[in-house]
PDB file of C-alpha atoms in Angstrom:
ATOM      1  CA  SER J  23      85.637  12.077-109.852  1.00 78.00           C
ATOM      2  CA  GLN J  24      89.107  11.757-110.772  1.00 81.00           C
ATOM      3  CA  LYS J  25      91.728  13.367-108.760  1.00 88.00           C
ATOM      4  CA  ILE J  26      95.450  13.960-108.548  1.00 92.00           C
ATOM      5  CA  GLU J  27      96.598  15.413-105.612  1.00 94.00           C
ATOM      6  CA  GLN J  28      99.753  16.304-104.310  1.00 94.00           C
ATOM      7  CA  ASN J  29     100.780  16.464-101.105  1.00 79.00           C
ATOM      8  CA  SER J  30     101.498  20.238-100.634  1.00 75.00           C
ATOM      9  CA  GLU J  31     101.849  23.036-102.366  1.00 80.00           C
ATOM     10  CA  ALA J  32     105.173  24.061-100.783  1.00 91.00           C
ATOM     11  CA  LEU J  33     107.642  22.406 -99.104  1.00 94.00           C
ATOM     12  CA  ASN J  34     110.829  23.832 -98.044  1.00 95.00           C
ATOM     13  CA  ILE J  35     114.051  21.788 -97.506  1.00 96.00           C
ATOM     14  CA  GLN J  36     117.855  22.292 -96.320  1.00 97.00           C
ATOM     15  CA  GLU J  37     120.399  21.644 -99.151  1.00 97.00           C
ATOM     16  CA  GLY J  38     122.040  18.142 -98.752  1.00 97.00           C
ATOM     17  CA  LYS J  39     118.433  16.648 -97.552  1.00 97.00           C
ATOM     18  CA  THR J  40     116.127  14.517 -99.489  1.00 97.00           C
ATOM     19  CA  ALA J  41     113.260  15.386-100.601  1.00 96.00           C
ATOM     20  CA  THR J  42     110.018  13.429-101.131  1.00 96.00           C
ATOM     21  CA  LEU J  43     107.165  14.597-103.166  1.00 97.00           C
ATOM     22  CA  THR J  44     103.527  12.686-102.988  1.00 97.00           C
ATOM     23  CA  CYS J  45     101.136  12.048-105.522  1.00 96.00           C
ATOM     24  CA  ASN J  46      98.064  10.375-104.473  1.00 96.00           C
ATOM     25  CA  TYR J  47      94.768   9.527-107.211  1.00 94.00           C
ATOM     26  CA  THR J  48      91.687   8.275-106.967  1.00 91.00           C
ATOM     27  CA  ASN J  49      89.469   6.562-109.743  1.00 87.00           C
ATOM     28  CA  TYR J  50      92.279   6.193-112.515  1.00 85.00           C
ATOM     29  CA  SER J  51      93.765   3.035-113.629  1.00 84.00           C
ATOM     30  CA  PRO J  52      96.923   4.406-115.203  1.00 86.00           C
ATOM     31  CA  ALA J  53      99.130   2.333-117.429  1.00 83.00           C
ATOM     32  CA  TYR J  54     102.054   4.784-116.438  1.00 89.00           C
ATOM     33  CA  LEU J  55     102.842   7.946-113.968  1.00 92.00           C
ATOM     34  CA  GLN J  56     105.270  10.761-114.848  1.00 94.00           C
ATOM     35  CA  TRP J  57     107.078  13.539-113.142  1.00 97.00           C
ATOM     36  CA  TYR J  58     107.648  16.758-114.763  1.00 98.00           C
ATOM     37  CA  ARG J  59     109.605  19.541-113.532  1.00 98.00           C
ATOM     38  CA  GLN J  60     108.440  23.617-113.945  1.00 97.00           C
ATOM     39  CA  ASP J  61     110.325  26.399-113.678  1.00 96.00           C
ATOM     40  CA  PRO J  62     108.474  29.858-113.532  1.00 93.00           C
ATOM     41  CA  GLY J  63     107.182  31.128-116.634  1.00 91.00           C
ATOM     42  CA  ARG J  64     108.239  27.831-118.739  1.00 94.00           C
ATOM     43  CA  GLY J  65     106.454  24.958-119.790  1.00 96.00           C
ATOM     44  CA  PRO J  66     106.967  21.486-117.824  1.00 97.00           C
ATOM     45  CA  VAL J  67     109.959  19.268-118.833  1.00 97.00           C
ATOM     46  CA  PHE J  68     109.849  15.698-118.220  1.00 96.00           C
ATOM     47  CA  LEU J  69     111.612  13.986-115.660  1.00 97.00           C
ATOM     48  CA  LEU J  70     110.654  10.384-115.190  1.00 95.00           C
ATOM     49  CA  LEU J  71     108.120   7.826-116.071  1.00 93.00           C
ATOM     50  CA  ILE J  72     107.408   4.657-114.131  1.00 94.00           C
ATOM     51  CA  ARG J  73     105.023   1.976-115.705  1.00 90.00           C
ATOM     52  CA  GLU J  74     102.005  -0.097-113.367  1.00 88.00           C
ATOM     53  CA  ASN J  75     104.231  -2.830-113.381  1.00 91.00           C
ATOM     54  CA  GLU J  76     107.144  -1.231-112.223  1.00 93.00           C
ATOM     55  CA  LYS J  77     107.801  -0.321-108.370  1.00 90.00           C
ATOM     56  CA  GLU J  78     110.952   1.710-108.808  1.00 96.00           C
ATOM     57  CA  LYS J  79     112.983   3.656-110.727  1.00 96.00           C
ATOM     58  CA  ARG J  80     116.159   5.941-110.631  1.00 96.00           C
ATOM     59  CA  LYS J  81     117.706   8.516-112.600  1.00 95.00           C
ATOM     60  CA  GLU J  82     120.793  10.134-111.162  1.00 96.00           C
ATOM     61  CA  ARG J  83     119.489  11.566-107.622  1.00 97.00           C
ATOM     62  CA  LEU J  84     116.298  11.231-108.577  1.00 97.00           C
ATOM     63  CA  LYS J  85     113.856   8.141-107.702  1.00 98.00           C
ATOM     64  CA  VAL J  86     110.297   7.066-107.920  1.00 98.00           C
ATOM     65  CA  THR J  87     107.869   4.515-106.504  1.00 97.00           C
ATOM     66  CA  PHE J  88     104.470   3.634-107.870  1.00 95.00           C
ATOM     67  CA  ASP J  89     102.137   2.008-105.656  1.00 94.00           C
ATOM     68  CA  THR J  90      98.930   0.992-107.625  1.00 91.00           C
ATOM     69  CA  THR J  91      97.290  -0.715-104.718  1.00 93.00           C
ATOM     70  CA  LEU J  92      97.986   2.369-102.584  1.00 94.00           C
ATOM     71  CA  LYS J  93      97.667   4.871-105.962  1.00 94.00           C
ATOM     72  CA  GLN J  94     100.466   6.684-104.897  1.00 95.00           C
ATOM     73  CA  SER J  95     103.459   7.809-106.362  1.00 96.00           C
ATOM     74  CA  LEU J  96     106.641   9.114-104.724  1.00 97.00           C
ATOM     75  CA  PHE J  97     109.102  11.209-105.803  1.00 98.00           C
ATOM     76  CA  HIS J  98     112.536  11.467-104.375  1.00 98.00           C
ATOM     77  CA  ILE J  99     115.584  13.911-104.725  1.00 98.00           C
ATOM     78  CA  THR J 100     118.562  13.217-102.894  1.00 97.00           C
ATOM     79  CA  ALA J 101     121.080  15.228-101.843  1.00 97.00           C
ATOM     80  CA  SER J 102     118.969  18.039-103.335  1.00 97.00           C
ATOM     81  CA  GLN J 103     120.416  21.467-104.178  1.00 97.00           C
ATOM     82  CA  PRO J 104     119.368  24.821-104.769  1.00 97.00           C
ATOM     83  CA  ALA J 105     118.941  24.386-108.401  1.00 98.00           C
ATOM     84  CA  ASP J 106     116.488  21.914-107.553  1.00 98.00           C
ATOM     85  CA  SER J 107     114.377  24.546-106.750  1.00 98.00           C
ATOM     86  CA  ALA J 108     111.064  24.170-109.051  1.00 97.00           C
ATOM     87  CA  THR J 109     107.371  23.213-109.126  1.00 97.00           C
ATOM     88  CA  TYR J 110     107.320  19.290-109.471  1.00 97.00           C
ATOM     89  CA  LEU J 111     104.452  17.934-111.752  1.00 97.00           C
ATOM     90  CA  CYS J 112     102.938  14.577-111.142  1.00 96.00           C
ATOM     91  CA  ALA J 113     100.751  13.090-114.546  1.00 95.00           C
ATOM     92  CA  LEU J 114      98.970  10.450-115.120  1.00 91.00           C
ATOM     93  CA  ALA J 115      97.684   9.017-118.585  1.00 77.00           C
ATOM     94  CA  PRO J 116      95.289   5.831-119.853  1.00 59.00           C
ATOM     95  CA  THR J 117      97.177   3.451-122.272  1.00 53.00           C
ATOM     96  CA  ASN J 118      96.369   5.679-125.238  1.00 60.00           C
ATOM     97  CA  ASN J 119      98.047   8.814-123.829  1.00 58.00           C
ATOM     98  CA  ASN J 120      95.214  10.865-125.289  1.00 62.00           C
ATOM     99  CA  ASP J 121      94.210  12.793-122.246  1.00 70.00           C
ATOM    100  CA  MET J 122      96.765  13.156-119.719  1.00 83.00           C
ATOM    101  CA  ARG J 123      95.868  14.715-116.557  1.00 89.00           C
ATOM    102  CA  PHE J 124      98.323  17.120-114.409  1.00 94.00           C
ATOM    103  CA  GLY J 125      98.065  17.209-110.371  1.00 95.00           C
ATOM    104  CA  ALA J 126      98.527  21.080-109.348  1.00 95.00           C
ATOM    105  CA  GLY J 127     102.078  20.600-108.242  1.00 96.00           C
ATOM    106  CA  THR J 128     104.222  20.927-105.602  1.00 96.00           C
ATOM    107  CA  ARG J 129     106.382  24.042-105.184  1.00 96.00           C
ATOM    108  CA  LEU J 130     110.027  23.127-103.739  1.00 97.00           C
ATOM    109  CA  THR J 131     112.569  25.344-102.196  1.00 97.00           C
ATOM    110  CA  VAL J 132     116.030  24.150-101.501  1.00 97.00           C
ATOM    111  CA  LYS J 133     117.633  26.584 -99.294  1.00 96.00           C
ATOM    112  CA  PRO J 134     121.429  27.493 -99.490  1.00 94.00           C
TER     113      PRO J 134
ATOM    114  CA  ASP C  26     117.040  24.938-130.779  1.00 53.00           C
ATOM    115  CA  THR C  27     114.500  21.935-132.443  1.00 78.00           C
ATOM    116  CA  GLY C  28     112.153  22.077-129.271  1.00 94.00           C
ATOM    117  CA  VAL C  29     108.721  23.035-129.236  1.00 97.00           C
ATOM    118  CA  SER C  30     107.922  26.813-130.202  1.00 97.00           C
ATOM    119  CA  GLN C  31     104.859  29.243-129.610  1.00 98.00           C
ATOM    120  CA  ASN C  32     104.108  32.755-130.431  1.00 97.00           C
ATOM    121  CA  PRO C  33     103.463  34.916-128.993  1.00 97.00           C
ATOM    122  CA  ARG C  34     104.901  34.553-125.480  1.00 96.00           C
ATOM    123  CA  HIS C  35     102.717  37.553-124.463  1.00 97.00           C
ATOM    124  CA  LYS C  36      99.403  38.544-125.559  1.00 98.00           C
ATOM    125  CA  ILE C  37      97.156  40.970-123.913  1.00 98.00           C
ATOM    126  CA  THR C  38      93.828  41.998-125.255  1.00 98.00           C
ATOM    127  CA  LYS C  39      90.419  43.730-124.634  1.00 97.00           C
ATOM    128  CA  ARG C  40      87.741  41.149-123.486  1.00 97.00           C
ATOM    129  CA  GLY C  41      85.589  40.636-126.472  1.00 97.00           C
ATOM    130  CA  GLN C  42      88.583  40.483-128.930  1.00 98.00           C
ATOM    131  CA  ASN C  43      89.669  37.253-130.906  1.00 98.00           C
ATOM    132  CA  VAL C  44      92.910  36.040-130.501  1.00 98.00           C
ATOM    133  CA  THR C  45      95.165  33.048-132.312  1.00 98.00           C
ATOM    134  CA  PHE C  46      98.127  31.284-131.029  1.00 97.00           C
ATOM    135  CA  ARG C  47     100.537  29.372-132.934  1.00 98.00           C
ATOM    136  CA  CYS C  48     102.336  26.307-132.020  1.00 98.00           C
ATOM    137  CA  ASP C  49     105.451  24.359-134.052  1.00 97.00           C
ATOM    138  CA  PRO C  50     105.974  20.985-132.658  1.00 96.00           C
ATOM    139  CA  ILE C  51     109.415  18.766-132.649  1.00 95.00           C
ATOM    140  CA  SER C  52     109.175  18.064-136.364  1.00 92.00           C
ATOM    141  CA  GLU C  53     109.061  14.484-136.103  1.00 89.00           C
ATOM    142  CA  HIS C  54     106.482  14.652-133.430  1.00 92.00           C
ATOM    143  CA  ASN C  55     102.669  13.513-134.823  1.00 91.00           C
ATOM    144  CA  ARG C  56     101.077  14.072-131.877  1.00 92.00           C
ATOM    145  CA  LEU C  57     100.344  17.998-130.759  1.00 95.00           C
ATOM    146  CA  TYR C  58      98.370  18.829-127.406  1.00 95.00           C
ATOM    147  CA  TRP C  59      96.951  22.440-126.388  1.00 96.00           C
ATOM    148  CA  TYR C  60      97.020  22.799-122.710  1.00 96.00           C
ATOM    149  CA  ARG C  61      95.821  25.617-120.124  1.00 96.00           C
ATOM    150  CA  GLN C  62      97.630  26.334-116.922  1.00 97.00           C
ATOM    151  CA  THR C  63      96.544  29.222-114.106  1.00 95.00           C
ATOM    152  CA  LEU C  64      98.354  30.476-111.282  1.00 92.00           C
ATOM    153  CA  GLY C  65      98.887  27.966-108.759  1.00 89.00           C
ATOM    154  CA  GLN C  66      97.469  24.870-110.863  1.00 92.00           C
ATOM    155  CA  GLY C  67      98.500  22.298-113.195  1.00 94.00           C
ATOM    156  CA  PRO C  68      98.160  22.149-116.941  1.00 95.00           C
ATOM    157  CA  GLU C  69      94.418  21.207-117.779  1.00 93.00           C
ATOM    158  CA  PHE C  70      94.047  19.111-120.848  1.00 91.00           C
ATOM    159  CA  LEU C  71      92.234  21.335-123.623  1.00 93.00           C
ATOM    160  CA  THR C  72      92.733  19.195-127.378  1.00 93.00           C
ATOM    161  CA  TYR C  73      94.738  16.601-129.018  1.00 90.00           C
ATOM    162  CA  PHE C  74      96.003  16.178-132.659  1.00 93.00           C
ATOM    163  CA  GLN C  75      97.352  12.712-133.972  1.00 91.00           C
ATOM    164  CA  ASN C  76      98.636  14.352-137.587  1.00 92.00           C
ATOM    165  CA  GLU C  77      96.067  16.408-138.863  1.00 92.00           C
ATOM    166  CA  ALA C  78      93.181  14.761-136.956  1.00 91.00           C
ATOM    167  CA  GLN C  79      91.613  16.425-134.105  1.00 90.00           C
ATOM    168  CA  LEU C  80      91.199  13.218-131.763  1.00 86.00           C
ATOM    169  CA  GLU C  81      90.016  14.581-128.556  1.00 83.00           C
ATOM    170  CA  LYS C  82      88.590  17.486-127.044  1.00 84.00           C
ATOM    171  CA  SER C  83      87.925  18.542-123.459  1.00 85.00           C
ATOM    172  CA  ARG C  84      84.727  19.727-122.287  1.00 80.00           C
ATOM    173  CA  LEU C  85      86.815  23.001-121.030  1.00 79.00           C
ATOM    174  CA  LEU C  86      87.216  23.656-125.015  1.00 82.00           C
ATOM    175  CA  SER C  87      83.669  25.859-125.172  1.00 87.00           C
ATOM    176  CA  ASP C  88      82.528  26.643-128.575  1.00 91.00           C
ATOM    177  CA  ARG C  89      84.477  29.696-128.693  1.00 95.00           C
ATOM    178  CA  PHE C  90      87.766  27.732-128.808  1.00 95.00           C
ATOM    179  CA  SER C  91      88.988  26.219-131.865  1.00 95.00           C
ATOM    180  CA  ALA C  92      92.194  24.594-132.536  1.00 96.00           C
ATOM    181  CA  GLU C  93      93.767  23.736-136.129  1.00 95.00           C
ATOM    182  CA  ARG C  94      96.807  21.625-137.404  1.00 96.00           C
ATOM    183  CA  PRO C  95      95.831  21.872-141.057  1.00 91.00           C
ATOM    184  CA  LYS C  96      98.998  19.791-142.464  1.00 86.00           C
ATOM    185  CA  GLY C  97      99.929  18.102-139.607  1.00 86.00           C
ATOM    186  CA  SER C  98     102.611  20.095-138.978  1.00 91.00           C
ATOM    187  CA  PHE C  99     102.017  23.730-137.085  1.00 96.00           C
ATOM    188  CA  SER C 100      99.021  24.194-134.831  1.00 97.00           C
ATOM    189  CA  THR C 101      96.771  27.178-134.224  1.00 97.00           C
ATOM    190  CA  LEU C 102      94.336  28.094-131.133  1.00 97.00           C
ATOM    191  CA  GLU C 103      91.576  30.475-131.699  1.00 97.00           C
ATOM    192  CA  ILE C 104      89.621  32.005-128.902  1.00 97.00           C
ATOM    193  CA  GLN C 105      87.193  34.424-130.065  1.00 97.00           C
ATOM    194  CA  ARG C 106      84.880  36.536-127.875  1.00 97.00           C
ATOM    195  CA  THR C 107      87.709  36.626-125.046  1.00 97.00           C
ATOM    196  CA  GLU C 108      86.186  36.501-121.297  1.00 96.00           C
ATOM    197  CA  GLN C 109      88.531  37.838-118.189  1.00 96.00           C
ATOM    198  CA  GLY C 110      88.565  34.192-117.135  1.00 95.00           C
ATOM    199  CA  ASP C 111      90.279  33.046-120.393  1.00 96.00           C
ATOM    200  CA  SER C 112      93.267  34.684-119.184  1.00 97.00           C
ATOM    201  CA  ALA C 113      96.074  31.767-118.640  1.00 97.00           C
ATOM    202  CA  MET C 114      99.208  30.599-120.050  1.00 98.00           C
ATOM    203  CA  TYR C 115      98.198  28.324-122.963  1.00 98.00           C
ATOM    204  CA  LEU C 116     100.937  25.419-123.475  1.00 98.00           C
ATOM    205  CA  CYS C 117     101.433  23.596-126.665  1.00 98.00           C
ATOM    206  CA  ALA C 118     103.469  20.158-126.315  1.00 96.00           C
ATOM    207  CA  SER C 119     104.193  17.202-128.826  1.00 95.00           C
ATOM    208  CA  SER C 120     105.118  13.748-128.851  1.00 92.00           C
ATOM    209  CA  LEU C 121     106.152  10.917-130.981  1.00 89.00           C
ATOM    210  CA  PRO C 122     103.678   8.176-131.797  1.00 83.00           C
ATOM    211  CA  ALA C 123     102.564   5.502-129.019  1.00 73.00           C
ATOM    212  CA  GLY C 124     105.080   2.827-128.809  1.00 74.00           C
ATOM    213  CA  GLN C 125     108.239   4.825-129.813  1.00 78.00           C
ATOM    214  CA  GLY C 126     108.288   6.827-127.219  1.00 76.00           C
ATOM    215  CA  GLY C 127     105.247   9.198-127.354  1.00 78.00           C
ATOM    216  CA  GLU C 128     104.613   8.519-123.702  1.00 84.00           C
ATOM    217  CA  LYS C 129     107.044  11.703-122.798  1.00 90.00           C
ATOM    218  CA  LEU C 130     105.247  15.102-123.839  1.00 93.00           C
ATOM    219  CA  PHE C 131     107.677  18.028-124.903  1.00 95.00           C
ATOM    220  CA  PHE C 132     106.135  21.478-124.070  1.00 97.00           C
ATOM    221  CA  GLY C 133     106.681  24.622-125.352  1.00 97.00           C
ATOM    222  CA  SER C 134     107.052  27.759-123.406  1.00 96.00           C
ATOM    223  CA  GLY C 135     103.654  28.528-123.571  1.00 97.00           C
ATOM    224  CA  THR C 136     101.747  31.962-124.568  1.00 98.00           C
ATOM    225  CA  GLN C 137     100.669  33.862-121.357  1.00 97.00           C
ATOM    226  CA  LEU C 138      97.275  35.684-122.373  1.00 98.00           C
ATOM    227  CA  SER C 139      96.076  38.316-120.434  1.00 98.00           C
ATOM    228  CA  VAL C 140      92.189  39.676-120.922  1.00 98.00           C
ATOM    229  CA  LEU C 141      91.308  43.092-119.649  1.00 96.00           C
TER     230      LEU C 141
END
């Protein structure tokens, strides 16, 4: 069966450190993978998209890698801040984007 | 604010009642999605519209659920004969057409449904 697994339910780190979140998938051949941020009581907000032919994508303090052989994406937040505390969701979509599937998310807490 | 708007934000109902939620997407977006999210889980896909056509429905969408997008603009999601298991956050998202940035979904803040 198809699965999207995010490495842990919760991750606690100290301010200034790098947070690394993992997304593993099985029985998918995604054309691209996305990461979203979700705050309590709000809908997810798009952060980054990486395509199957891209190895790495960066945006400010965010970096995403995509290894289609390992079927894994890593999401990094460098120089983390308490404001980065949120749940981060990994999402996969087939080429036609009709049926985007989300992982359960990892709740990140950055402590001052 | 020109984001995705969902109403109501919260809905409390008794088991067996019918409820209807509304979603107003970003105006230039022709794609509209409904998702359901329970505590500690990611959003689960329910259904998807391109303009007024409902192109895909998840097996999660039982015959008690119906969604419409009559004029290709706003959409409604109705749940008939609600059950306690229907309690969840119902999220709407919209996107541009494929090939025009349609990969990125814009979500509303959701409607939190509680079935007593």
